[in-house]
Amino acid sequence: MSQKTIITAALTGVLTTRAQSPAIPYTPAEIGEEARRSVDAGASIVHIHARQPDGRPAYDVETYAQIDVEVRQRCPNVIINYSTGAIGIDRETRIHHIRALRPDMAALNMGSMNYAIYSSKYKTFYHDHVFANPFKDIQFFLEAMNEAGTRPEMECFDSGHINNAQPLIDLGLLKPPYQFSLIMGVLGGIPASTKHLVQQVDQLPPDSHWQVIGIGQKQWRLVAAAVSMGGNVRVGLEDNLYLPNGDLAKSNGELVAKAAELVCLVGGEVATIAEARNQLQIPLPTK
């Protein structure tokens, strides 16, 4: 393993509520505190969705600006990665905080899909949506990220989403080093298994960095597989609420600490923020 493992903490997401986990942060100050706990435990990147005080998703620039202040006060050099994902929200609203705040990174969703949660216990679907990301929107978001000097982090929920990068590379809109997130375990996307992870990594273009994002408790076996394959990992309350032993995590920091422990058990080393910025070629923030 020539490079150290970069750990991302996905702090809050948009779907999980405090009824499921009391540790979910809602306010900018709470998100800032969860960022601090995550960085203290070994995270170099924090992936953030804004929330309203009651837990509903927030898309306004002002809330993201408050989050920016709270995170930077506690973790001045951490790599900030803001979401642009949304359902039923116009595309300018999905990107305007990137234009305004120019974060280090932003999520670029690489394809459309059915997005759902199914309960076998109750025989019903929850959050049954079409997550629409046509090429014209992907290009629109990518052009805005390029103008802001923000690194696009390509979120791929299935193998076909990886190949969707090719026309954007041909257009000169995507430039190396490429940053891929391989999201596994969402109903409507690729299943969460090591076999499927190997298949996806084999499809990545040269000069690519990648991380695995496992949804639910299968996350932990994917973390181990990714580290052994030379990839990076994402954990956090957005993706999975539980520690490897099945206990409900008390914070994002607790999940990051377990990921760092697993990295070391598999024979890897956890990257510092400075090392992560060097590996990913992301300069320090100037603001």
Coordinates of C-alpha atoms in Angstrom, one line a residue, residues 61-199:
V61 CA -26.7 29.6 0.8
E62 CA -27.0 31.2 4.2
T63 CA -27.2 27.9 6.0
Y64 CA -24.3 26.5 4.1
A65 CA -22.3 29.7 4.9
Q66 CA -23.0 29.2 8.6
I67 CA -21.9 25.6 8.3
D68 CA -18.7 26.8 6.6
V69 CA -17.9 29.1 9.5
E70 CA -18.6 26.6 12.2
V71 CA -16.5 23.8 10.5
R72 CA -13.6 26.1 9.7
Q73 CA -13.5 27.5 13.2
R74 CA -13.0 24.0 14.6
C75 CA -11.1 22.4 11.7
P76 CA -9.4 25.1 9.7
N77 CA -7.7 22.8 7.1
V78 CA -10.2 19.9 6.8
I79 CA -11.3 19.2 3.2
I80 CA -15.0 20.3 2.9
N81 CA -17.2 18.4 0.5
Y82 CA -20.7 19.8 0.0
S83 CA -23.6 17.8 -1.4
T84 CA -25.5 18.9 -4.6
G85 CA -27.9 16.0 -4.5
A86 CA -31.7 16.7 -4.3
I87 CA -35.0 15.5 -5.6
G88 CA -37.6 18.0 -6.8
I89 CA -35.2 20.9 -6.4
D90 CA -34.3 23.1 -9.4
R91 CA -30.7 22.7 -10.6
E92 CA -29.6 26.3 -9.8
T93 CA -30.6 25.8 -6.1
R94 CA -28.7 22.5 -6.1
I95 CA -25.5 24.3 -7.0
H96 CA -25.7 27.9 -5.8
H97 CA -23.9 27.3 -2.5
I98 CA -21.0 25.9 -4.5
R99 CA -20.8 29.1 -6.6
A100 CA -21.0 31.2 -3.4
L101 CA -18.7 29.4 -1.1
R102 CA -16.2 27.6 -3.4
P103 CA -15.6 24.6 -1.2
D104 CA -12.7 22.2 -1.7
M105 CA -14.9 19.5 -3.2
A106 CA -18.6 18.9 -4.1
A107 CA -20.5 15.8 -4.9
L108 CA -21.3 15.3 -8.6
N109 CA -24.0 12.7 -9.1
M110 CA -23.2 10.7 -12.2
G111 CA -26.5 9.3 -13.3
S112 CA -30.2 8.8 -12.8
M113 CA -31.7 6.0 -10.9
N114 CA -34.6 4.6 -8.8
Y115 CA -33.8 5.4 -5.2
A116 CA -35.7 3.6 -2.5
I117 CA -35.6 1.9 0.9
Y118 CA -37.6 -1.4 1.2
S119 CA -38.7 -2.9 4.4
S120 CA -39.0 -6.7 4.2
K121 CA -40.6 -6.7 7.7
Y122 CA -43.5 -4.4 6.7
K123 CA -43.5 -5.4 3.0
T124 CA -43.4 -1.8 1.8
F125 CA -41.2 0.8 0.1
Y126 CA -39.9 4.0 1.8
H127 CA -38.4 7.0 0.0
D128 CA -39.4 5.6 -3.4
H129 CA -38.1 8.3 -5.8
V130 CA -36.5 8.8 -9.2
F131 CA -33.2 10.5 -8.6
A132 CA -32.9 12.4 -11.9
N133 CA -29.4 13.4 -13.2
P134 CA -29.5 13.7 -17.0
F135 CA -26.3 14.6 -18.8
K136 CA -27.3 18.2 -19.4
D137 CA -27.6 18.6 -15.6
I138 CA -24.4 16.8 -14.8
Q139 CA -22.6 19.1 -17.3
F140 CA -24.3 22.2 -15.8
F141 CA -23.1 21.2 -12.3
L142 CA -19.7 20.3 -13.4
E143 CA -19.2 23.6 -15.3
A144 CA -20.2 25.5 -12.1
M145 CA -17.8 23.5 -10.0
N146 CA -15.0 24.2 -12.5
E147 CA -15.8 27.9 -12.4
A148 CA -15.7 27.8 -8.5
G149 CA -12.4 25.9 -8.5
T150 CA -14.1 23.1 -6.6
R151 CA -13.0 19.4 -7.2
P152 CA -15.9 17.3 -8.5
E153 CA -16.3 14.1 -6.5
M154 CA -18.2 11.8 -8.8
E155 CA -20.8 9.8 -7.0
C156 CA -21.5 6.5 -8.8
F157 CA -24.4 4.4 -7.6
D158 CA -23.9 1.7 -10.3
S159 CA -21.3 0.6 -12.8
G160 CA -22.9 2.5 -15.7
H161 CA -22.4 5.8 -13.8
I162 CA -18.6 5.3 -13.9
N163 CA -18.7 5.2 -17.7
N164 CA -20.7 8.4 -17.8
A165 CA -17.5 10.2 -17.0
Q166 CA -16.1 9.5 -20.5
P167 CA -18.0 12.1 -22.5
L168 CA -17.2 14.7 -19.8
I169 CA -13.5 13.8 -20.1
D170 CA -13.7 14.0 -23.9
L171 CA -15.3 17.5 -23.6
G172 CA -12.4 18.6 -21.4
L173 CA -14.7 19.3 -18.4
L174 CA -13.3 16.6 -16.2
K175 CA -9.5 16.7 -15.7
P176 CA -7.2 14.4 -13.8
P177 CA -6.8 13.4 -11.1
Y178 CA -10.3 12.1 -11.2
Q179 CA -12.2 11.6 -7.9
F180 CA -14.7 8.7 -7.7
S181 CA -17.0 7.6 -4.9
L182 CA -18.4 4.1 -5.4
I183 CA -21.7 4.0 -3.5
M184 CA -22.9 0.5 -2.8
G185 CA -26.1 -0.9 -1.2
V186 CA -28.7 1.7 -2.2
L187 CA -31.8 -0.1 -3.6
G188 CA -31.9 0.8 -7.2
G189 CA -28.1 0.8 -7.4
I190 CA -25.3 -1.8 -7.2
P191 CA -25.4 -4.3 -4.3
A192 CA -22.8 -4.0 -1.5
S193 CA -20.3 -6.8 -2.1
T194 CA -16.6 -7.1 -2.5
K195 CA -17.2 -8.8 -5.9
H196 CA -19.0 -5.8 -7.2
L197 CA -16.4 -3.4 -5.8
V198 CA -13.6 -5.2 -7.7
Q199 CA -15.7 -5.0 -10.9

